[in-house]
Amino acid sequence: MFDTSRCAPPEPMVNATIALSMIENQNTKVIMINHKSPAGLLEKIKNSFEWEEIAMDDGNVMMVFSKLC
């Protein structure tokens, strides 16, 4: 899990890319906390990963990523 909610671009995208590259199978999940939905990231990974987006009480978004089968 990592929190990029207070980071400036491009740090959230860089951190997410590194974290996602470490997922080896569908059983591994990466959790990212961000200040909004990372639309640019989602477009880039849509063919390789699935995700769940969860709105948090503090206004941030929790993204839970896993590799597609």
PDB file of N, CA, C and O in Angstrom:
ATOM      1  N   MET A   1       0.851  -1.178   0.000  1.00  0.00           N
ATOM      2  CA  MET A   1       0.000   0.000   0.000  1.00  0.00           C
ATOM      3  C   MET A   1       0.890   1.232   0.000  1.00  0.00           C
ATOM      4  O   MET A   1       1.923   1.251   0.668  1.00  0.00           O
ATOM      5  N   PHE A   2       0.493   2.223  -0.792  1.00  0.00           N
ATOM      6  CA  PHE A   2       1.211   3.484  -0.785  1.00  0.00           C
ATOM      7  C   PHE A   2       0.231   4.635  -0.939  1.00  0.00           C
ATOM      8  O   PHE A   2      -0.838   4.493  -1.501  1.00  0.00           O
ATOM      9  N   ASP A   3       0.619   5.778  -0.393  1.00  0.00           N
ATOM     10  CA  ASP A   3      -0.239   6.963  -0.367  1.00  0.00           C
ATOM     11  C   ASP A   3       0.410   8.064  -1.194  1.00  0.00           C
ATOM     12  O   ASP A   3       1.480   8.550  -0.866  1.00  0.00           O
ATOM     13  N   THR A   4      -0.246   8.433  -2.285  1.00  0.00           N
ATOM     14  CA  THR A   4       0.253   9.514  -3.135  1.00  0.00           C
ATOM     15  C   THR A   4      -0.657  10.732  -3.074  1.00  0.00           C
ATOM     16  O   THR A   4      -0.553  11.632  -3.900  1.00  0.00           O
ATOM     17  N   SER A   5      -1.548  10.767  -2.093  1.00  0.00           N
ATOM     18  CA  SER A   5      -2.558  11.823  -2.031  1.00  0.00           C
ATOM     19  C   SER A   5      -1.964  13.220  -1.865  1.00  0.00           C
ATOM     20  O   SER A   5      -2.613  14.204  -2.192  1.00  0.00           O
ATOM     21  N   ARG A   6      -0.767  13.314  -1.369  1.00  0.00           N
ATOM     22  CA  ARG A   6      -0.139  14.628  -1.189  1.00  0.00           C
ATOM     23  C   ARG A   6       1.043  14.852  -2.123  1.00  0.00           C
ATOM     24  O   ARG A   6       1.780  15.825  -1.968  1.00  0.00           O
ATOM     25  N   CYS A   7       1.229  13.955  -3.076  1.00  0.00           N
ATOM     26  CA  CYS A   7       2.349  14.056  -4.021  1.00  0.00           C
ATOM     27  C   CYS A   7       1.951  14.865  -5.244  1.00  0.00           C
ATOM     28  O   CYS A   7       0.800  14.870  -5.653  1.00  0.00           O
ATOM     29  N   ALA A   8       2.930  15.509  -5.832  1.00  0.00           N
ATOM     30  CA  ALA A   8       2.712  16.272  -7.069  1.00  0.00           C
ATOM     31  C   ALA A   8       3.092  15.402  -8.265  1.00  0.00           C
ATOM     32  O   ALA A   8       3.963  14.540  -8.162  1.00  0.00           O
ATOM     33  N   PRO A   9       2.424  15.623  -9.401  1.00  0.00           N
ATOM     34  CA  PRO A   9       2.784  14.885 -10.605  1.00  0.00           C
ATOM     35  C   PRO A   9       4.256  15.139 -10.961  1.00  0.00           C
ATOM     36  O   PRO A   9       4.740  16.229 -10.709  1.00  0.00           O
ATOM     37  N   PRO A  10       4.916  14.168 -11.482  1.00  0.00           N
ATOM     38  CA  PRO A  10       4.460  12.838 -11.923  1.00  0.00           C
ATOM     39  C   PRO A  10       4.647  11.752 -10.881  1.00  0.00           C
ATOM     40  O   PRO A  10       4.524  10.570 -11.191  1.00  0.00           O
ATOM     41  N   GLU A  11       4.941  12.101  -9.644  1.00  0.00           N
ATOM     42  CA  GLU A  11       5.248  11.110  -8.614  1.00  0.00           C
ATOM     43  C   GLU A  11       4.168  10.030  -8.440  1.00  0.00           C
ATOM     44  O   GLU A  11       4.502   8.838  -8.361  1.00  0.00           O
ATOM     45  N   PRO A  12       2.862  10.358  -8.404  1.00  0.00           N
ATOM     46  CA  PRO A  12       1.865   9.286  -8.266  1.00  0.00           C
ATOM     47  C   PRO A  12       1.923   8.271  -9.404  1.00  0.00           C
ATOM     48  O   PRO A  12       1.855   7.061  -9.167  1.00  0.00           O
ATOM     49  N   MET A  13       2.073   8.732 -10.632  1.00  0.00           N
ATOM     50  CA  MET A  13       2.124   7.830 -11.782  1.00  0.00           C
ATOM     51  C   MET A  13       3.386   6.976 -11.734  1.00  0.00           C
ATOM     52  O   MET A  13       3.343   5.768 -11.995  1.00  0.00           O
ATOM     53  N   VAL A  14       4.502   7.570 -11.372  1.00  0.00           N
ATOM     54  CA  VAL A  14       5.760   6.832 -11.275  1.00  0.00           C
ATOM     55  C   VAL A  14       5.653   5.765 -10.194  1.00  0.00           C
ATOM     56  O   VAL A  14       6.008   4.597 -10.415  1.00  0.00           O
ATOM     57  N   ASN A  15       5.164   6.135  -9.016  1.00  0.00           N
ATOM     58  CA  ASN A  15       5.021   5.173  -7.921  1.00  0.00           C
ATOM     59  C   ASN A  15       4.071   4.041  -8.290  1.00  0.00           C
ATOM     60  O   ASN A  15       4.344   2.872  -7.995  1.00  0.00           O
ATOM     61  N   ALA A  16       2.964   4.370  -8.921  1.00  0.00           N
ATOM     62  CA  ALA A  16       1.996   3.344  -9.310  1.00  0.00           C
ATOM     63  C   ALA A  16       2.592   2.395 -10.343  1.00  0.00           C
ATOM     64  O   ALA A  16       2.410   1.180 -10.246  1.00  0.00           O
ATOM     65  N   THR A  17       3.292   2.921 -11.304  1.00  0.00           N
ATOM     66  CA  THR A  17       3.908   2.094 -12.342  1.00  0.00           C
ATOM     67  C   THR A  17       4.899   1.107 -11.733  1.00  0.00           C
ATOM     68  O   THR A  17       4.924  -0.071 -12.086  1.00  0.00           O
ATOM     69  N   ILE A  18       5.704   1.578 -10.796  1.00  0.00           N
ATOM     70  CA  ILE A  18       6.667   0.700 -10.123  1.00  0.00           C
ATOM     71  C   ILE A  18       5.940  -0.376  -9.318  1.00  0.00           C
ATOM     72  O   ILE A  18       6.274  -1.563  -9.390  1.00  0.00           O
ATOM     73  N   ALA A  19       4.941   0.021  -8.555  1.00  0.00           N
ATOM     74  CA  ALA A  19       4.195  -0.938  -7.732  1.00  0.00           C
ATOM     75  C   ALA A  19       3.492  -1.981  -8.594  1.00  0.00           C
ATOM     76  O   ALA A  19       3.532  -3.180  -8.289  1.00  0.00           O
ATOM     77  N   LEU A  20       2.867  -1.554  -9.672  1.00  0.00           N
ATOM     78  CA  LEU A  20       2.153  -2.489 -10.538  1.00  0.00           C
ATOM     79  C   LEU A  20       3.107  -3.460 -11.227  1.00  0.00           C
ATOM     80  O   LEU A  20       2.749  -4.611 -11.484  1.00  0.00           O
ATOM     81  N   SER A  21       4.320  -3.022 -11.498  1.00  0.00           N
ATOM     82  CA  SER A  21       5.295  -3.907 -12.147  1.00  0.00           C
ATOM     83  C   SER A  21       5.716  -5.050 -11.221  1.00  0.00           C
ATOM     84  O   SER A  21       6.261  -6.055 -11.685  1.00  0.00           O
ATOM     85  N   MET A  22       5.463  -4.935  -9.933  1.00  0.00           N
ATOM     86  CA  MET A  22       5.833  -5.975  -8.978  1.00  0.00           C
ATOM     87  C   MET A  22       4.739  -7.024  -8.774  1.00  0.00           C
ATOM     88  O   MET A  22       4.956  -8.028  -8.107  1.00  0.00           O
ATOM     89  N   ILE A  23       3.567  -6.817  -9.352  1.00  0.00           N
ATOM     90  CA  ILE A  23       2.491  -7.801  -9.231  1.00  0.00           C
ATOM     91  C   ILE A  23       2.809  -8.980 -10.132  1.00  0.00           C
ATOM     92  O   ILE A  23       2.952  -8.826 -11.341  1.00  0.00           O
ATOM     93  N   GLU A  24       2.915 -10.166  -9.529  1.00  0.00           N
ATOM     94  CA  GLU A  24       3.283 -11.352 -10.287  1.00  0.00           C
ATOM     95  C   GLU A  24       2.098 -12.222 -10.687  1.00  0.00           C
ATOM     96  O   GLU A  24       2.183 -12.976 -11.649  1.00  0.00           O
ATOM     97  N   ASN A  25       0.987 -12.152  -9.937  1.00  0.00           N
ATOM     98  CA  ASN A  25      -0.163 -12.992 -10.255  1.00  0.00           C
ATOM     99  C   ASN A  25      -1.455 -12.333  -9.779  1.00  0.00           C
ATOM    100  O   ASN A  25      -1.425 -11.291  -9.151  1.00  0.00           O
ATOM    101  N   GLN A  26      -2.576 -12.997 -10.058  1.00  0.00           N
ATOM    102  CA  GLN A  26      -3.884 -12.429  -9.713  1.00  0.00           C
ATOM    103  C   GLN A  26      -4.131 -12.363  -8.209  1.00  0.00           C
ATOM    104  O   GLN A  26      -5.022 -11.667  -7.754  1.00  0.00           O
ATOM    105  N   ASN A  27      -3.365 -13.099  -7.424  1.00  0.00           N
ATOM    106  CA  ASN A  27      -3.562 -13.116  -5.976  1.00  0.00           C
ATOM    107  C   ASN A  27      -2.905 -11.932  -5.281  1.00  0.00           C
ATOM    108  O   ASN A  27      -3.160 -11.692  -4.105  1.00  0.00           O
ATOM    109  N   THR A  28      -2.062 -11.205  -5.977  1.00  0.00           N
ATOM    110  CA  THR A  28      -1.361 -10.058  -5.399  1.00  0.00           C
ATOM    111  C   THR A  28      -2.148  -8.789  -5.703  1.00  0.00           C
ATOM    112  O   THR A  28      -2.595  -8.585  -6.826  1.00  0.00           O
ATOM    113  N   LYS A  29      -2.309  -7.962  -4.696  1.00  0.00           N
ATOM    114  CA  LYS A  29      -3.021  -6.699  -4.859  1.00  0.00           C
ATOM    115  C   LYS A  29      -2.105  -5.542  -4.493  1.00  0.00           C
ATOM    116  O   LYS A  29      -1.244  -5.671  -3.636  1.00  0.00           O
ATOM    117  N   VAL A  30      -2.294  -4.423  -5.162  1.00  0.00           N
ATOM    118  CA  VAL A  30      -1.605  -3.170  -4.829  1.00  0.00           C
ATOM    119  C   VAL A  30      -2.681  -2.166  -4.461  1.00  0.00           C
ATOM    120  O   VAL A  30      -3.675  -2.013  -5.176  1.00  0.00           O
ATOM    121  N   ILE A  31      -2.485  -1.484  -3.338  1.00  0.00           N
ATOM    122  CA  ILE A  31      -3.443  -0.473  -2.887  1.00  0.00           C
ATOM    123  C   ILE A  31      -2.777   0.886  -2.952  1.00  0.00           C
ATOM    124  O   ILE A  31      -1.692   1.088  -2.412  1.00  0.00           O
ATOM    125  N   MET A  32      -3.431   1.801  -3.629  1.00  0.00           N
ATOM    126  CA  MET A  32      -2.944   3.166  -3.811  1.00  0.00           C
ATOM    127  C   MET A  32      -3.981   4.131  -3.254  1.00  0.00           C
ATOM    128  O   MET A  32      -5.167   4.019  -3.555  1.00  0.00           O
ATOM    129  N   ILE A  33      -3.537   5.073  -2.447  1.00  0.00           N
ATOM    130  CA  ILE A  33      -4.403   6.158  -1.972  1.00  0.00           C
ATOM    131  C   ILE A  33      -4.025   7.393  -2.776  1.00  0.00           C
ATOM    132  O   ILE A  33      -2.854   7.757  -2.858  1.00  0.00           O
ATOM    133  N   ASN A  34      -5.010   8.030  -3.382  1.00  0.00           N
ATOM    134  CA  ASN A  34      -4.746   9.202  -4.214  1.00  0.00           C
ATOM    135  C   ASN A  34      -5.822  10.258  -3.948  1.00  0.00           C
ATOM    136  O   ASN A  34      -6.892   9.946  -3.437  1.00  0.00           O
ATOM    137  N   HIS A  35      -5.549  11.485  -4.321  1.00  0.00           N
ATOM    138  CA  HIS A  35      -6.517  12.554  -4.081  1.00  0.00           C
ATOM    139  C   HIS A  35      -7.697  12.513  -5.053  1.00  0.00           C
ATOM    140  O   HIS A  35      -8.718  13.139  -4.817  1.00  0.00           O
ATOM    141  N   LYS A  36      -7.552  11.760  -6.158  1.00  0.00           N
ATOM    142  CA  LYS A  36      -8.637  11.582  -7.124  1.00  0.00           C
ATOM    143  C   LYS A  36      -8.378  10.319  -7.926  1.00  0.00           C
ATOM    144  O   LYS A  36      -7.301   9.722  -7.840  1.00  0.00           O
ATOM    145  N   SER A  37      -9.340   9.922  -8.711  1.00  0.00           N
ATOM    146  CA  SER A  37      -9.173   8.756  -9.567  1.00  0.00           C
ATOM    147  C   SER A  37      -8.062   9.042 -10.579  1.00  0.00           C
ATOM    148  O   SER A  37      -8.085  10.079 -11.242  1.00  0.00           O
ATOM    149  N   PRO A  38      -7.089   8.130 -10.717  1.00  0.00           N
ATOM    150  CA  PRO A  38      -5.962   8.365 -11.618  1.00  0.00           C
ATOM    151  C   PRO A  38      -6.304   7.998 -13.064  1.00  0.00           C
ATOM    152  O   PRO A  38      -5.858   6.973 -13.591  1.00  0.00           O
ATOM    153  N   ALA A  39      -7.098   8.825 -13.724  1.00  0.00           N
ATOM    154  CA  ALA A  39      -7.625   8.519 -15.056  1.00  0.00           C
ATOM    155  C   ALA A  39      -6.521   8.201 -16.065  1.00  0.00           C
ATOM    156  O   ALA A  39      -6.660   7.270 -16.860  1.00  0.00           O
ATOM    157  N   GLY A  40      -5.442   8.946 -16.051  1.00  0.00           N
ATOM    158  CA  GLY A  40      -4.346   8.698 -16.993  1.00  0.00           C
ATOM    159  C   GLY A  40      -3.715   7.331 -16.787  1.00  0.00           C
ATOM    160  O   GLY A  40      -3.407   6.622 -17.750  1.00  0.00           O
ATOM    161  N   LEU A  41      -3.547   6.946 -15.539  1.00  0.00           N
ATOM    162  CA  LEU A  41      -2.997   5.626 -15.216  1.00  0.00           C
ATOM    163  C   LEU A  41      -3.950   4.528 -15.666  1.00  0.00           C
ATOM    164  O   LEU A  41      -3.534   3.551 -16.287  1.00  0.00           O
ATOM    165  N   LEU A  42      -5.223   4.685 -15.372  1.00  0.00           N
ATOM    166  CA  LEU A  42      -6.205   3.661 -15.703  1.00  0.00           C
ATOM    167  C   LEU A  42      -6.257   3.402 -17.203  1.00  0.00           C
ATOM    168  O   LEU A  42      -6.369   2.254 -17.632  1.00  0.00           O
ATOM    169  N   GLU A  43      -6.164   4.434 -17.987  1.00  0.00           N
ATOM    170  CA  GLU A  43      -6.163   4.278 -19.442  1.00  0.00           C
ATOM    171  C   GLU A  43      -4.953   3.458 -19.894  1.00  0.00           C
ATOM    172  O   GLU A  43      -5.069   2.619 -20.783  1.00  0.00           O
ATOM    173  N   LYS A  44      -3.820   3.673 -19.276  1.00  0.00           N
ATOM    174  CA  LYS A  44      -2.585   2.976 -19.670  1.00  0.00           C
ATOM    175  C   LYS A  44      -2.573   1.510 -19.263  1.00  0.00           C
ATOM    176  O   LYS A  44      -1.918   0.704 -19.914  1.00  0.00           O
ATOM    177  N   ILE A  45      -3.264   1.156 -18.199  1.00  0.00           N
ATOM    178  CA  ILE A  45      -3.179  -0.210 -17.678  1.00  0.00           C
ATOM    179  C   ILE A  45      -4.424  -1.055 -17.939  1.00  0.00           C
ATOM    180  O   ILE A  45      -4.476  -2.211 -17.541  1.00  0.00           O
ATOM    181  N   LYS A  46      -5.413  -0.519 -18.609  1.00  0.00           N
ATOM    182  CA  LYS A  46      -6.716  -1.181 -18.730  1.00  0.00           C
ATOM    183  C   LYS A  46      -6.657  -2.574 -19.371  1.00  0.00           C
ATOM    184  O   LYS A  46      -7.526  -3.395 -19.114  1.00  0.00           O
ATOM    185  N   ASN A  47      -5.644  -2.862 -20.172  1.00  0.00           N
ATOM    186  CA  ASN A  47      -5.558  -4.174 -20.814  1.00  0.00           C
ATOM    187  C   ASN A  47      -4.802  -5.203 -19.982  1.00  0.00           C
ATOM    188  O   ASN A  47      -4.780  -6.382 -20.337  1.00  0.00           O
ATOM    189  N   SER A  48      -4.188  -4.778 -18.881  1.00  0.00           N
ATOM    190  CA  SER A  48      -3.368  -5.687 -18.075  1.00  0.00           C
ATOM    191  C   SER A  48      -3.828  -5.830 -16.628  1.00  0.00           C
ATOM    192  O   SER A  48      -3.461  -6.800 -15.966  1.00  0.00           O
ATOM    193  N   PHE A  49      -4.591  -4.859 -16.143  1.00  0.00           N
ATOM    194  CA  PHE A  49      -4.982  -4.853 -14.736  1.00  0.00           C
ATOM    195  C   PHE A  49      -6.469  -4.561 -14.584  1.00  0.00           C
ATOM    196  O   PHE A  49      -7.080  -3.938 -15.438  1.00  0.00           O
ATOM    197  N   GLU A  50      -7.015  -5.017 -13.456  1.00  0.00           N
ATOM    198  CA  GLU A  50      -8.361  -4.619 -13.065  1.00  0.00           C
ATOM    199  C   GLU A  50      -8.230  -3.864 -11.760  1.00  0.00           C
ATOM    200  O   GLU A  50      -7.210  -3.963 -11.073  1.00  0.00           O
ATOM    201  N   TRP A  51      -9.255  -3.096 -11.418  1.00  0.00           N
ATOM    202  CA  TRP A  51      -9.172  -2.280 -10.212  1.00  0.00           C
ATOM    203  C   TRP A  51     -10.545  -2.038  -9.629  1.00  0.00           C
ATOM    204  O   TRP A  51     -11.565  -2.152 -10.303  1.00  0.00           O
ATOM    205  N   GLU A  52     -10.504  -1.708  -8.353  1.00  0.00           N
ATOM    206  CA  GLU A  52     -11.690  -1.275  -7.626  1.00  0.00           C
ATOM    207  C   GLU A  52     -11.381   0.116  -7.097  1.00  0.00           C
ATOM    208  O   GLU A  52     -10.298   0.354  -6.565  1.00  0.00           O
ATOM    209  N   GLU A  53     -12.308   1.018  -7.253  1.00  0.00           N
ATOM    210  CA  GLU A  53     -12.146   2.391  -6.777  1.00  0.00           C
ATOM    211  C   GLU A  53     -13.095   2.608  -5.598  1.00  0.00           C
ATOM    212  O   GLU A  53     -14.295   2.404  -5.722  1.00  0.00           O
ATOM    213  N   ILE A  54     -12.528   3.013  -4.457  1.00  0.00           N
ATOM    214  CA  ILE A  54     -13.324   3.180  -3.245  1.00  0.00           C
ATOM    215  C   ILE A  54     -13.174   4.613  -2.738  1.00  0.00           C
ATOM    216  O   ILE A  54     -12.056   5.064  -2.454  1.00  0.00           O
ATOM    217  N   ALA A  55     -14.290   5.332  -2.650  1.00  0.00           N
ATOM    218  CA  ALA A  55     -14.277   6.694  -2.112  1.00  0.00           C
ATOM    219  C   ALA A  55     -14.044   6.621  -0.608  1.00  0.00           C
ATOM    220  O   ALA A  55     -14.695   5.850   0.095  1.00  0.00           O
ATOM    221  N   MET A  56     -13.131   7.436  -0.116  1.00  0.00           N
ATOM    222  CA  MET A  56     -12.805   7.448   1.311  1.00  0.00           C
ATOM    223  C   MET A  56     -13.477   8.639   1.982  1.00  0.00           C
ATOM    224  O   MET A  56     -13.797   9.628   1.327  1.00  0.00           O
ATOM    225  N   ASP A  57     -13.668   8.542   3.279  1.00  0.00           N
ATOM    226  CA  ASP A  57     -14.344   9.597   4.032  1.00  0.00           C
ATOM    227  C   ASP A  57     -13.614  10.934   3.983  1.00  0.00           C
ATOM    228  O   ASP A  57     -14.233  11.990   4.084  1.00  0.00           O
ATOM    229  N   ASP A  58     -12.298  10.900   3.803  1.00  0.00           N
ATOM    230  CA  ASP A  58     -11.513  12.139   3.780  1.00  0.00           C
ATOM    231  C   ASP A  58     -11.471  12.802   2.408  1.00  0.00           C
ATOM    232  O   ASP A  58     -10.776  13.788   2.200  1.00  0.00           O
ATOM    233  N   GLY A  59     -12.192  12.249   1.432  1.00  0.00           N
ATOM    234  CA  GLY A  59     -12.229  12.809   0.086  1.00  0.00           C
ATOM    235  C   GLY A  59     -11.233  12.167  -0.869  1.00  0.00           C
ATOM    236  O   GLY A  59     -11.302  12.392  -2.076  1.00  0.00           O
ATOM    237  N   ASN A  60     -10.306  11.380  -0.352  1.00  0.00           N
ATOM    238  CA  ASN A  60      -9.358  10.672  -1.201  1.00  0.00           C
ATOM    239  C   ASN A  60     -10.015   9.452  -1.817  1.00  0.00           C
ATOM    240  O   ASN A  60     -11.152   9.106  -1.484  1.00  0.00           O
ATOM    241  N   VAL A  61      -9.294   8.781  -2.691  1.00  0.00           N
ATOM    242  CA  VAL A  61      -9.770   7.575  -3.356  1.00  0.00           C
ATOM    243  C   VAL A  61      -8.778   6.455  -3.093  1.00  0.00           C
ATOM    244  O   VAL A  61      -7.565   6.652  -3.220  1.00  0.00           O
ATOM    245  N   MET A  62      -9.288   5.291  -2.711  1.00  0.00           N
ATOM    246  CA  MET A  62      -8.450   4.107  -2.573  1.00  0.00           C
ATOM    247  C   MET A  62      -8.624   3.268  -3.834  1.00  0.00           C
ATOM    248  O   MET A  62      -9.747   2.931  -4.204  1.00  0.00           O
ATOM    249  N   MET A  63      -7.518   2.953  -4.473  1.00  0.00           N
ATOM    250  CA  MET A  63      -7.521   2.130  -5.667  1.00  0.00           C
ATOM    251  C   MET A  63      -6.898   0.790  -5.304  1.00  0.00           C
ATOM    252  O   MET A  63      -5.794   0.745  -4.762  1.00  0.00           O
ATOM    253  N   VAL A  64      -7.613  -0.286  -5.605  1.00  0.00           N
ATOM    254  CA  VAL A  64      -7.108  -1.645  -5.357  1.00  0.00           C
ATOM    255  C   VAL A  64      -6.910  -2.307  -6.713  1.00  0.00           C
ATOM    256  O   VAL A  64      -7.869  -2.538  -7.444  1.00  0.00           O
ATOM    257  N   PHE A  65      -5.655  -2.574  -7.055  1.00  0.00           N
ATOM    258  CA  PHE A  65      -5.298  -3.124  -8.363  1.00  0.00           C
ATOM    259  C   PHE A  65      -4.919  -4.588  -8.265  1.00  0.00           C
ATOM    260  O   PHE A  65      -4.302  -5.019  -7.292  1.00  0.00           O
ATOM    261  N   SER A  66      -5.269  -5.351  -9.289  1.00  0.00           N
ATOM    262  CA  SER A  66      -4.798  -6.729  -9.437  1.00  0.00           C
ATOM    263  C   SER A  66      -4.621  -7.011 -10.930  1.00  0.00           C
ATOM    264  O   SER A  66      -5.205  -6.331 -11.783  1.00  0.00           O
ATOM    265  N   LYS A  67      -3.825  -8.012 -11.209  1.00  0.00           N
ATOM    266  CA  LYS A  67      -3.507  -8.364 -12.596  1.00  0.00           C
ATOM    267  C   LYS A  67      -4.677  -9.115 -13.207  1.00  0.00           C
ATOM    268  O   LYS A  67      -5.321  -9.935 -12.541  1.00  0.00           O
ATOM    269  N   LEU A  68      -4.942  -8.865 -14.483  1.00  0.00           N
ATOM    270  CA  LEU A  68      -5.962  -9.624 -15.196  1.00  0.00           C
ATOM    271  C   LEU A  68      -5.486 -11.041 -15.418  1.00  0.00           C
ATOM    272  O   LEU A  68      -4.285 -11.292 -15.515  1.00  0.00           O
ATOM    273  N   CYS A  69      -6.426 -11.981 -15.537  1.00  0.00           N
ATOM    274  CA  CYS A  69      -6.087 -13.395 -15.782  1.00  0.00           C
ATOM    275  C   CYS A  69      -5.358 -13.562 -17.086  1.00  0.00           C
ATOM    276  O   CYS A  69      -5.542 -12.915 -18.036  1.00  0.00           O
TER     277      CYS A  69
END
